[in-house]
PDB file of C-alpha atoms in Angstrom:
ATOM      1  CA  MET A  24      42.733 133.607  81.186  1.00 74.00           C
ATOM      2  CA  SER A  25      46.237 133.369  82.678  1.00 93.00           C
ATOM      3  CA  PHE A  26      49.577 133.194  80.888  1.00 98.00           C
ATOM      4  CA  THR A  27      53.306 133.663  81.424  1.00 98.00           C
ATOM      5  CA  VAL A  28      55.632 135.704  79.202  1.00 98.00           C
ATOM      6  CA  LEU A  29      59.019 134.097  78.530  1.00 98.00           C
ATOM      7  CA  ILE A  30      61.834 136.172  77.019  1.00 96.00           C
ATOM      8  CA  PRO A  31      64.765 134.105  75.677  1.00 94.00           C
ATOM      9  CA  ALA A  32      68.027 136.050  75.715  1.00 93.00           C
ATOM     10  CA  ARG A  33      71.359 134.887  74.286  1.00 91.00           C
ATOM     11  CA  LEU A  34      74.489 136.930  75.001  1.00 91.00           C
ATOM     12  CA  ALA A  35      76.397 136.020  71.835  1.00 86.00           C
ATOM     13  CA  SER A  36      75.400 137.872  68.667  1.00 78.00           C
ATOM     14  CA  THR A  37      77.382 138.149  65.452  1.00 77.00           C
ATOM     15  CA  ARG A  38      76.009 141.507  64.329  1.00 79.00           C
ATOM     16  CA  LEU A  39      75.572 143.128  67.755  1.00 88.00           C
ATOM     17  CA  PRO A  40      77.823 141.774  70.538  1.00 89.00           C
ATOM     18  CA  ARG A  41      76.168 141.361  73.965  1.00 93.00           C
ATOM     19  CA  LYS A  42      72.877 142.476  72.428  1.00 94.00           C
ATOM     20  CA  PRO A  43      70.564 141.796  75.421  1.00 95.00           C
ATOM     21  CA  LEU A  44      72.664 144.178  77.542  1.00 96.00           C
ATOM     22  CA  ALA A  45      72.798 146.991  74.968  1.00 95.00           C
ATOM     23  CA  ASP A  46      72.059 150.293  76.677  1.00 95.00           C
ATOM     24  CA  ILE A  47      68.816 152.115  75.843  1.00 94.00           C
ATOM     25  CA  ALA A  48      68.565 155.344  77.841  1.00 91.00           C
ATOM     26  CA  GLY A  49      70.437 153.845  80.779  1.00 92.00           C
ATOM     27  CA  VAL A  50      68.603 150.502  80.885  1.00 95.00           C
ATOM     28  CA  PRO A  51      69.655 147.150  79.312  1.00 96.00           C
ATOM     29  CA  MET A  52      67.560 146.235  76.279  1.00 96.00           C
ATOM     30  CA  VAL A  53      66.298 142.951  77.728  1.00 97.00           C
ATOM     31  CA  VAL A  54      65.048 144.853  80.788  1.00 97.00           C
ATOM     32  CA  ARG A  55      63.196 147.276  78.468  1.00 96.00           C
ATOM     33  CA  VAL A  56      61.536 144.281  76.809  1.00 97.00           C
ATOM     34  CA  ALA A  57      60.524 142.803  80.170  1.00 97.00           C
ATOM     35  CA  ARG A  58      59.097 146.113  81.384  1.00 97.00           C
ATOM     36  CA  GLN A  59      56.948 146.366  78.269  1.00 96.00           C
ATOM     37  CA  ALA A  60      55.788 142.776  78.720  1.00 97.00           C
ATOM     38  CA  ARG A  61      54.859 143.490  82.357  1.00 97.00           C
ATOM     39  CA  ARG A  62      52.240 145.905  81.076  1.00 97.00           C
ATOM     40  CA  SER A  63      50.406 143.086  79.374  1.00 97.00           C
ATOM     41  CA  LYS A  64      47.922 140.908  81.265  1.00 97.00           C
ATOM     42  CA  ALA A  65      50.589 138.256  81.939  1.00 98.00           C
ATOM     43  CA  ARG A  66      50.660 136.907  85.489  1.00 97.00           C
ATOM     44  CA  ASN A  67      54.448 136.551  85.308  1.00 97.00           C
ATOM     45  CA  VAL A  68      57.290 137.784  83.059  1.00 98.00           C
ATOM     46  CA  VAL A  69      60.516 135.772  83.059  1.00 98.00           C
ATOM     47  CA  VAL A  70      63.779 136.225  81.150  1.00 97.00           C
ATOM     48  CA  ALA A  71      65.483 132.960  80.157  1.00 96.00           C
ATOM     49  CA  GLY A  72      69.138 133.903  79.719  1.00 95.00           C
ATOM     50  CA  ASP A  73      72.194 131.877  78.768  1.00 94.00           C
ATOM     51  CA  HIS A  74      74.756 133.879  80.750  1.00 95.00           C
ATOM     52  CA  VAL A  75      75.136 135.076  84.329  1.00 97.00           C
ATOM     53  CA  ASP A  76      75.559 138.660  83.101  1.00 97.00           C
ATOM     54  CA  ILE A  77      72.021 138.633  81.685  1.00 97.00           C
ATOM     55  CA  VAL A  78      70.577 137.212  84.892  1.00 97.00           C
ATOM     56  CA  ALA A  79      72.493 139.738  87.023  1.00 97.00           C
ATOM     57  CA  ALA A  80      71.341 142.687  84.874  1.00 97.00           C
ATOM     58  CA  CYS A  81      67.722 141.591  85.147  1.00 98.00           C
ATOM     59  CA  GLN A  82      67.892 141.024  88.881  1.00 97.00           C
ATOM     60  CA  ALA A  83      69.450 144.469  89.370  1.00 97.00           C
ATOM     61  CA  HIS A  84      66.297 145.956  87.817  1.00 97.00           C
ATOM     62  CA  GLY A  85      63.808 143.729  89.620  1.00 97.00           C
ATOM     63  CA  ILE A  86      63.153 141.390  86.681  1.00 98.00           C
ATOM     64  CA  HIS A  87      62.719 137.637  87.276  1.00 98.00           C
ATOM     65  CA  ALA A  88      65.423 135.771  85.326  1.00 97.00           C
ATOM     66  CA  LEU A  89      66.513 132.152  84.943  1.00 97.00           C
ATOM     67  CA  LEU A  90      69.922 130.841  83.884  1.00 96.00           C
ATOM     68  CA  THR A  91      69.387 128.271  81.130  1.00 95.00           C
ATOM     69  CA  ARG A  92      71.914 126.106  79.327  1.00 92.00           C
ATOM     70  CA  GLU A  93      74.208 127.902  76.900  1.00 89.00           C
ATOM     71  CA  GLU A  94      74.260 125.142  74.281  1.00 86.00           C
ATOM     72  CA  HIS A  95      70.603 125.349  73.188  1.00 86.00           C
ATOM     73  CA  ALA A  96      70.362 125.339  69.388  1.00 80.00           C
ATOM     74  CA  THR A  97      67.139 127.387  69.224  1.00 82.00           C
ATOM     75  CA  GLY A  98      65.071 129.768  71.291  1.00 83.00           C
ATOM     76  CA  SER A  99      62.343 127.119  71.477  1.00 87.00           C
ATOM     77  CA  ASP A 100      64.751 124.741  73.237  1.00 88.00           C
ATOM     78  CA  ARG A 101      65.544 127.469  75.762  1.00 91.00           C
ATOM     79  CA  LEU A 102      61.848 128.150  76.347  1.00 94.00           C
ATOM     80  CA  ALA A 103      61.144 124.456  76.913  1.00 94.00           C
ATOM     81  CA  GLU A 104      63.847 124.342  79.592  1.00 95.00           C
ATOM     82  CA  ALA A 105      62.412 127.482  81.210  1.00 96.00           C
ATOM     83  CA  CYS A 106      58.976 125.847  81.382  1.00 96.00           C
ATOM     84  CA  GLU A 107      60.503 122.869  83.201  1.00 95.00           C
ATOM     85  CA  LEU A 108      62.419 125.117  85.613  1.00 96.00           C
ATOM     86  CA  LEU A 109      59.240 127.075  86.399  1.00 97.00           C
ATOM     87  CA  GLY A 110      57.183 123.913  86.843  1.00 96.00           C
ATOM     88  CA  LEU A 111      54.538 125.040  84.341  1.00 97.00           C
ATOM     89  CA  GLY A 112      51.756 122.558  83.614  1.00 96.00           C
ATOM     90  CA  ASP A 113      51.079 121.225  80.127  1.00 96.00           C
ATOM     91  CA  ASP A 114      47.700 122.980  79.937  1.00 95.00           C
ATOM     92  CA  GLU A 115      49.142 126.419  80.731  1.00 97.00           C
ATOM     93  CA  LEU A 116      49.933 129.097  78.150  1.00 98.00           C
ATOM     94  CA  VAL A 117      53.157 131.020  77.568  1.00 98.00           C
ATOM     95  CA  VAL A 118      53.937 133.857  75.185  1.00 98.00           C
ATOM     96  CA  ASN A 119      57.416 134.061  73.697  1.00 97.00           C
ATOM     97  CA  VAL A 120      58.558 137.693  73.415  1.00 96.00           C
ATOM     98  CA  GLN A 121      61.915 138.104  71.708  1.00 93.00           C
ATOM     99  CA  GLY A 122      64.647 139.733  73.797  1.00 92.00           C
ATOM    100  CA  ASP A 123      65.456 142.205  71.015  1.00 92.00           C
ATOM    101  CA  GLU A 124      61.959 143.751  70.830  1.00 93.00           C
ATOM    102  CA  PRO A 125      62.099 146.716  73.251  1.00 94.00           C
ATOM    103  CA  LEU A 126      59.178 148.376  71.427  1.00 92.00           C
ATOM    104  CA  ILE A 127      56.815 145.412  71.817  1.00 93.00           C
ATOM    105  CA  ASP A 128      53.182 146.478  72.240  1.00 94.00           C
ATOM    106  CA  PRO A 129      51.658 144.943  75.412  1.00 96.00           C
ATOM    107  CA  GLY A 130      48.308 144.799  73.640  1.00 96.00           C
ATOM    108  CA  LEU A 131      49.754 142.531  70.961  1.00 96.00           C
ATOM    109  CA  ILE A 132      51.018 140.131  73.636  1.00 97.00           C
ATOM    110  CA  ASP A 133      47.514 139.976  75.123  1.00 97.00           C
ATOM    111  CA  ALA A 134      45.930 139.455  71.697  1.00 97.00           C
ATOM    112  CA  CYS A 135      48.138 136.437  70.944  1.00 97.00           C
ATOM    113  CA  ALA A 136      47.422 134.844  74.305  1.00 97.00           C
ATOM    114  CA  ASP A 137      43.674 135.513  74.055  1.00 97.00           C
ATOM    115  CA  LEU A 138      43.539 134.018  70.554  1.00 97.00           C
ATOM    116  CA  LEU A 139      45.232 130.774  71.572  1.00 97.00           C
ATOM    117  CA  ALA A 140      43.051 130.465  74.668  1.00 97.00           C
ATOM    118  CA  ALA A 141      39.974 130.776  72.458  1.00 97.00           C
ATOM    119  CA  GLN A 142      41.203 128.112  70.006  1.00 96.00           C
ATOM    120  CA  PRO A 143      42.338 125.089  72.053  1.00 94.00           C
ATOM    121  CA  GLU A 144      42.557 123.000  68.872  1.00 96.00           C
ATOM    122  CA  CYS A 145      45.630 125.085  67.966  1.00 98.00           C
ATOM    123  CA  VAL A 146      48.971 124.493  69.695  1.00 97.00           C
ATOM    124  CA  MET A 147      50.361 127.945  68.887  1.00 98.00           C
ATOM    125  CA  GLY A 148      49.238 131.483  68.212  1.00 98.00           C
ATOM    126  CA  THR A 149      51.102 134.236  66.388  1.00 98.00           C
ATOM    127  CA  ALA A 150      50.509 137.650  64.810  1.00 97.00           C
ATOM    128  CA  ALA A 151      50.664 139.449  61.483  1.00 97.00           C
ATOM    129  CA  HIS A 152      49.810 142.778  59.910  1.00 96.00           C
ATOM    130  CA  GLU A 153      48.933 143.901  56.385  1.00 96.00           C
ATOM    131  CA  ILE A 154      51.679 144.814  53.912  1.00 95.00           C
ATOM    132  CA  ASP A 155      51.124 148.052  52.002  1.00 92.00           C
ATOM    133  CA  ASP A 156      54.532 148.429  50.316  1.00 92.00           C
ATOM    134  CA  PRO A 157      55.402 146.304  47.238  1.00 91.00           C
ATOM    135  CA  ALA A 158      59.117 146.477  48.118  1.00 91.00           C
ATOM    136  CA  GLU A 159      58.393 144.973  51.520  1.00 92.00           C
ATOM    137  CA  PHE A 160      56.315 142.243  49.861  1.00 94.00           C
ATOM    138  CA  LEU A 161      59.279 141.278  47.637  1.00 92.00           C
ATOM    139  CA  ASN A 162      61.907 141.470  50.404  1.00 92.00           C
ATOM    140  CA  PRO A 163      63.088 137.946  51.414  1.00 93.00           C
ATOM    141  CA  ASN A 164      63.965 139.255  54.884  1.00 88.00           C
ATOM    142  CA  VAL A 165      60.264 139.951  55.431  1.00 91.00           C
ATOM    143  CA  VAL A 166      58.403 136.745  56.283  1.00 95.00           C
ATOM    144  CA  LYS A 167      54.929 136.489  54.774  1.00 97.00           C
ATOM    145  CA  LEU A 168      52.085 134.158  55.700  1.00 98.00           C
ATOM    146  CA  VAL A 169      48.740 133.004  54.324  1.00 98.00           C
ATOM    147  CA  ARG A 170      45.747 131.877  56.388  1.00 98.00           C
ATOM    148  CA  ASP A 171      42.858 129.498  55.864  1.00 97.00           C
ATOM    149  CA  GLY A 172      39.181 130.407  56.212  1.00 96.00           C
ATOM    150  CA  ASN A 173      39.351 129.927  59.987  1.00 96.00           C
ATOM    151  CA  GLY A 174      42.280 132.319  60.420  1.00 96.00           C
ATOM    152  CA  ARG A 175      44.908 129.611  60.889  1.00 98.00           C
ATOM    153  CA  ALA A 176      48.283 129.600  59.196  1.00 98.00           C
ATOM    154  CA  LEU A 177      48.556 127.665  55.938  1.00 98.00           C
ATOM    155  CA  TYR A 178      52.171 128.576  55.187  1.00 98.00           C
ATOM    156  CA  PHE A 179      55.004 130.974  56.061  1.00 98.00           C
ATOM    157  CA  SER A 180      57.526 132.035  53.422  1.00 98.00           C
ATOM    158  CA  ARG A 181      60.231 134.505  52.534  1.00 96.00           C
ATOM    159  CA  ALA A 182      58.795 134.470  49.021  1.00 97.00           C
ATOM    160  CA  PRO A 183      55.996 136.909  48.073  1.00 95.00           C
ATOM    161  CA  ILE A 184      52.810 134.985  48.932  1.00 95.00           C
ATOM    162  CA  PRO A 185      50.085 134.931  47.885  1.00 94.00           C
ATOM    163  CA  TRP A 186      51.295 135.851  44.400  1.00 91.00           C
ATOM    164  CA  TRP A 187      48.604 137.712  42.460  1.00 87.00           C
ATOM    165  CA  ARG A 188      48.923 136.285  38.967  1.00 82.00           C
ATOM    166  CA  ASP A 189      47.302 139.265  37.244  1.00 80.00           C
ATOM    167  CA  GLY A 190      48.793 141.910  39.519  1.00 78.00           C
ATOM    168  CA  TYR A 191      52.281 142.077  38.016  1.00 73.00           C
ATOM    169  CA  THR A 192      52.261 145.075  35.674  1.00 67.00           C
ATOM    170  CA  HIS A 193      55.007 147.198  34.134  1.00 66.00           C
ATOM    171  CA  GLY A 194      57.710 145.203  35.905  1.00 68.00           C
ATOM    172  CA  ALA A 195      56.376 145.791  39.423  1.00 68.00           C
ATOM    173  CA  PRO A 196      53.755 143.978  41.512  1.00 75.00           C
ATOM    174  CA  VAL A 197      50.418 145.468  42.504  1.00 81.00           C
ATOM    175  CA  LEU A 198      49.362 144.276  45.946  1.00 88.00           C
ATOM    176  CA  SER A 199      46.217 142.179  46.108  1.00 84.00           C
ATOM    177  CA  SER A 200      43.083 142.914  48.084  1.00 86.00           C
ATOM    178  CA  PRO A 201      42.867 141.778  50.810  1.00 90.00           C
ATOM    179  CA  ARG A 202      46.456 142.750  51.417  1.00 93.00           C
ATOM    180  CA  PRO A 203      49.216 140.163  51.924  1.00 96.00           C
ATOM    181  CA  LEU A 204      50.313 139.636  55.516  1.00 97.00           C
ATOM    182  CA  ARG A 205      53.688 140.166  57.167  1.00 96.00           C
ATOM    183  CA  HIS A 206      54.474 137.774  59.991  1.00 96.00           C
ATOM    184  CA  VAL A 207      55.306 139.232  63.409  1.00 94.00           C
ATOM    185  CA  GLY A 208      57.693 137.001  65.394  1.00 90.00           C
ATOM    186  CA  LEU A 209      55.551 136.744  68.518  1.00 94.00           C
ATOM    187  CA  TYR A 210      54.325 133.305  69.603  1.00 97.00           C
ATOM    188  CA  ALA A 211      51.890 131.940  72.151  1.00 98.00           C
ATOM    189  CA  TYR A 212      52.244 128.242  73.042  1.00 97.00           C
ATOM    190  CA  GLN A 213      50.455 125.542  74.897  1.00 97.00           C
ATOM    191  CA  VAL A 214      53.159 124.496  77.363  1.00 97.00           C
ATOM    192  CA  GLY A 215      52.659 120.805  76.630  1.00 97.00           C
ATOM    193  CA  PHE A 216      53.380 121.396  72.948  1.00 97.00           C
ATOM    194  CA  LEU A 217      56.346 123.672  73.677  1.00 95.00           C
ATOM    195  CA  LYS A 218      57.953 120.898  75.727  1.00 94.00           C
ATOM    196  CA  ARG A 219      57.341 118.474  72.858  1.00 94.00           C
ATOM    197  CA  PHE A 220      58.406 120.773  70.029  1.00 93.00           C
ATOM    198  CA  PRO A 221      62.220 120.422  70.317  1.00 88.00           C
ATOM    199  CA  LYS A 222      61.811 116.646  69.949  1.00 91.00           C
ATOM    200  CA  LEU A 223      59.965 116.904  66.623  1.00 94.00           C
ATOM    201  CA  ALA A 224      62.024 116.140  63.541  1.00 95.00           C
ATOM    202  CA  ALA A 225      62.966 119.215  61.523  1.00 92.00           C
ATOM    203  CA  SER A 226      61.106 119.513  58.228  1.00 94.00           C
ATOM    204  CA  PRO A 227      62.663 119.973  54.760  1.00 96.00           C
ATOM    205  CA  LEU A 228      60.628 123.164  54.343  1.00 96.00           C
ATOM    206  CA  GLU A 229      62.061 124.547  57.573  1.00 94.00           C
ATOM    207  CA  ALA A 230      65.579 124.010  56.206  1.00 94.00           C
ATOM    208  CA  VAL A 231      64.784 125.618  52.847  1.00 97.00           C
ATOM    209  CA  GLU A 232      63.065 128.718  54.227  1.00 96.00           C
ATOM    210  CA  SER A 233      65.055 128.888  57.490  1.00 94.00           C
ATOM    211  CA  LEU A 234      61.767 129.295  59.377  1.00 95.00           C
ATOM    212  CA  GLU A 235      61.377 127.137  62.475  1.00 92.00           C
ATOM    213  CA  GLN A 236      57.586 127.546  62.630  1.00 95.00           C
ATOM    214  CA  LEU A 237      57.225 125.472  59.455  1.00 97.00           C
ATOM    215  CA  ARG A 238      58.096 122.421  61.567  1.00 96.00           C
ATOM    216  CA  VAL A 239      54.780 122.885  63.369  1.00 96.00           C
ATOM    217  CA  LEU A 240      52.746 122.831  60.146  1.00 98.00           C
ATOM    218  CA  TRP A 241      54.819 119.971  58.714  1.00 97.00           C
ATOM    219  CA  HIS A 242      53.767 117.778  61.620  1.00 97.00           C
ATOM    220  CA  GLY A 243      50.097 118.598  61.137  1.00 97.00           C
ATOM    221  CA  GLU A 244      49.647 121.001  64.042  1.00 98.00           C
ATOM    222  CA  ARG A 245      47.677 124.256  63.822  1.00 98.00           C
ATOM    223  CA  ILE A 246      48.777 127.854  64.395  1.00 98.00           C
ATOM    224  CA  ALA A 247      46.163 130.566  65.038  1.00 98.00           C
ATOM    225  CA  VAL A 248      46.980 133.992  63.566  1.00 98.00           C
ATOM    226  CA  HIS A 249      45.951 137.365  64.995  1.00 97.00           C
ATOM    227  CA  VAL A 250      45.936 140.170  62.400  1.00 97.00           C
ATOM    228  CA  SER A 251      46.871 143.468  64.039  1.00 95.00           C
ATOM    229  CA  ASP A 252      45.555 146.834  62.861  1.00 92.00           C
ATOM    230  CA  THR A 253      48.894 148.442  63.648  1.00 87.00           C
ATOM    231  CA  ARG A 254      52.507 147.777  62.743  1.00 87.00           C
ATOM    232  CA  PRO A 255      54.774 146.809  65.657  1.00 85.00           C
ATOM    233  CA  GLY A 256      57.815 148.870  66.509  1.00 83.00           C
ATOM    234  CA  PRO A 257      61.167 147.842  64.998  1.00 82.00           C
ATOM    235  CA  GLY A 258      63.299 145.119  66.547  1.00 87.00           C
ATOM    236  CA  VAL A 259      67.053 145.315  67.093  1.00 91.00           C
ATOM    237  CA  ASP A 260      69.343 143.133  64.973  1.00 86.00           C
ATOM    238  CA  THR A 261      72.175 145.521  64.058  1.00 88.00           C
ATOM    239  CA  PRO A 262      73.988 148.571  65.507  1.00 91.00           C
ATOM    240  CA  GLU A 263      71.925 150.708  63.136  1.00 92.00           C
ATOM    241  CA  ASP A 264      68.693 149.265  64.551  1.00 91.00           C
ATOM    242  CA  LEU A 265      69.923 150.026  68.058  1.00 93.00           C
ATOM    243  CA  GLN A 266      70.576 153.664  67.187  1.00 94.00           C
ATOM    244  CA  ARG A 267      67.094 153.933  65.665  1.00 92.00           C
ATOM    245  CA  VAL A 268      65.444 152.571  68.797  1.00 93.00           C
ATOM    246  CA  ARG A 269      67.533 154.842  71.016  1.00 93.00           C
ATOM    247  CA  ALA A 270      66.361 157.819  68.977  1.00 92.00           C
ATOM    248  CA  LEU A 271      62.727 156.727  69.242  1.00 88.00           C
ATOM    249  CA  ARG A 272      63.124 156.375  73.005  1.00 84.00           C
ATOM    250  CA  LEU A 273      64.362 159.946  73.294  1.00 83.00           C
ATOM    251  CA  LYS A 274      61.564 161.299  71.100  1.00 79.00           C
ATOM    252  CA  ALA A 275      58.866 159.349  72.921  1.00 70.00           C
ATOM    253  CA  GLY A 276      59.406 161.444  76.017  1.00 58.00           C
ATOM    254  CA  ALA A 277      58.924 164.708  74.158  1.00 44.00           C
ATOM    255  CA  VAL A 278      56.417 163.965  71.360  1.00 38.00           C
ATOM    256  CA  ALA A 279      52.733 163.274  71.859  1.00 35.00           C
ATOM    257  CA  PRO A 280      51.952 159.602  71.128  1.00 36.00           C
ATOM    258  CA  ARG A 281      49.314 160.459  68.512  1.00 34.00           C
ATOM    259  CA  THR A 282      51.986 162.025  66.267  1.00 35.00           C
ATOM    260  CA  TRP A 283      53.578 158.626  65.607  1.00 36.00           C
ATOM    261  CA  PRO A 284      51.534 156.806  62.937  1.00 41.00           C
ATOM    262  CA  GLY A 285      50.994 153.062  62.783  1.00 46.00           C
ATOM    263  CA  ILE A 286      51.724 152.222  66.427  1.00 47.00           C
ATOM    264  CA  SER A 287      48.968 152.042  69.037  1.00 48.00           C
ATOM    265  CA  SER A 288      48.538 154.761  71.640  1.00 47.00           C
ATOM    266  CA  ARG A 289      48.566 152.103  74.387  1.00 46.00           C
ATOM    267  CA  PHE A 290      52.093 151.156  73.300  1.00 47.00           C
ATOM    268  CA  TRP A 291      53.359 154.741  73.376  1.00 42.00           C
ATOM    269  CA  GLY A 292      51.822 155.373  76.784  1.00 46.00           C
ATOM    270  CA  CYS A 293      53.767 152.407  78.153  1.00 49.00           C
ATOM    271  CA  TRP A 294      57.003 153.200  76.303  1.00 47.00           C
ATOM    272  CA  ALA A 295      57.169 156.851  77.266  1.00 48.00           C
ATOM    273  CA  GLY A 296      56.346 156.108  80.889  1.00 50.00           C
ATOM    274  CA  CYS A 297      58.320 152.925  81.476  1.00 52.00           C
ATOM    275  CA  ASP A 298      60.926 154.644  83.640  1.00 50.00           C
ATOM    276  CA  ALA A 299      58.327 156.365  85.766  1.00 42.00           C
ATOM    277  CA  ARG A 300      56.165 153.270  86.378  1.00 42.00           C
ATOM    278  CA  ARG A 301      58.369 150.312  87.321  1.00 41.00           C
ATOM    279  CA  SER A 302      55.997 147.554  88.312  1.00 36.00           C
TER     280      SER A 302
END
């Protein structure tokens, strides 16, 4: 099974200016993301940037990058343009890795691609992991999802779903068993659907929840969901997130991977060695 990783990268960011080029141990963040993605089984890893500075930074580190239009409203629009520029066929698969995920686990990328390849009736694949903290379950910034009996997404929400009617005791929720699922913003696409997606009308649910993936379900398409045994590393949205990731990068070189709970050893082997093995 063959697939391409696409990494959309937009220079403008309200909370963290020039975020894709933020320095992490001497390397731009978007390059860190691409290096992690290269350790997946992807045949090609491509950054789709909206500014010449992003393209130049990637090229300086040997990363394939495309200059896409600046005016795209969403990352999906940018990915669709990248597919056209690369000449990808409608039956090919791509995995969308966000440009602010320098701790992305290569194994999770492979799992999403493998899942979609095994379920051709689905147009997308994504990932999730179990929630074990009631505060996380109630947090509207944490997107939850529920699946059907075949492991496909039924709904995504910022609300706590599924809500266990009898689990709310003493003013605090008790998590159900099986545990609720937190959505991980990693997507695999059939290229034909990705090209078609920007042309689909936005759904009312998408506007209410501010979750673009609800457009897919609204139009009757299916999304396969891989449930990971481990929690992915943190993304970077704010200056505080950036400092946290920088600290993790420094520790990764000095601390044995097994001492960091919840993140796979394959991830830590790649992260700690990404400067030494530049493929």
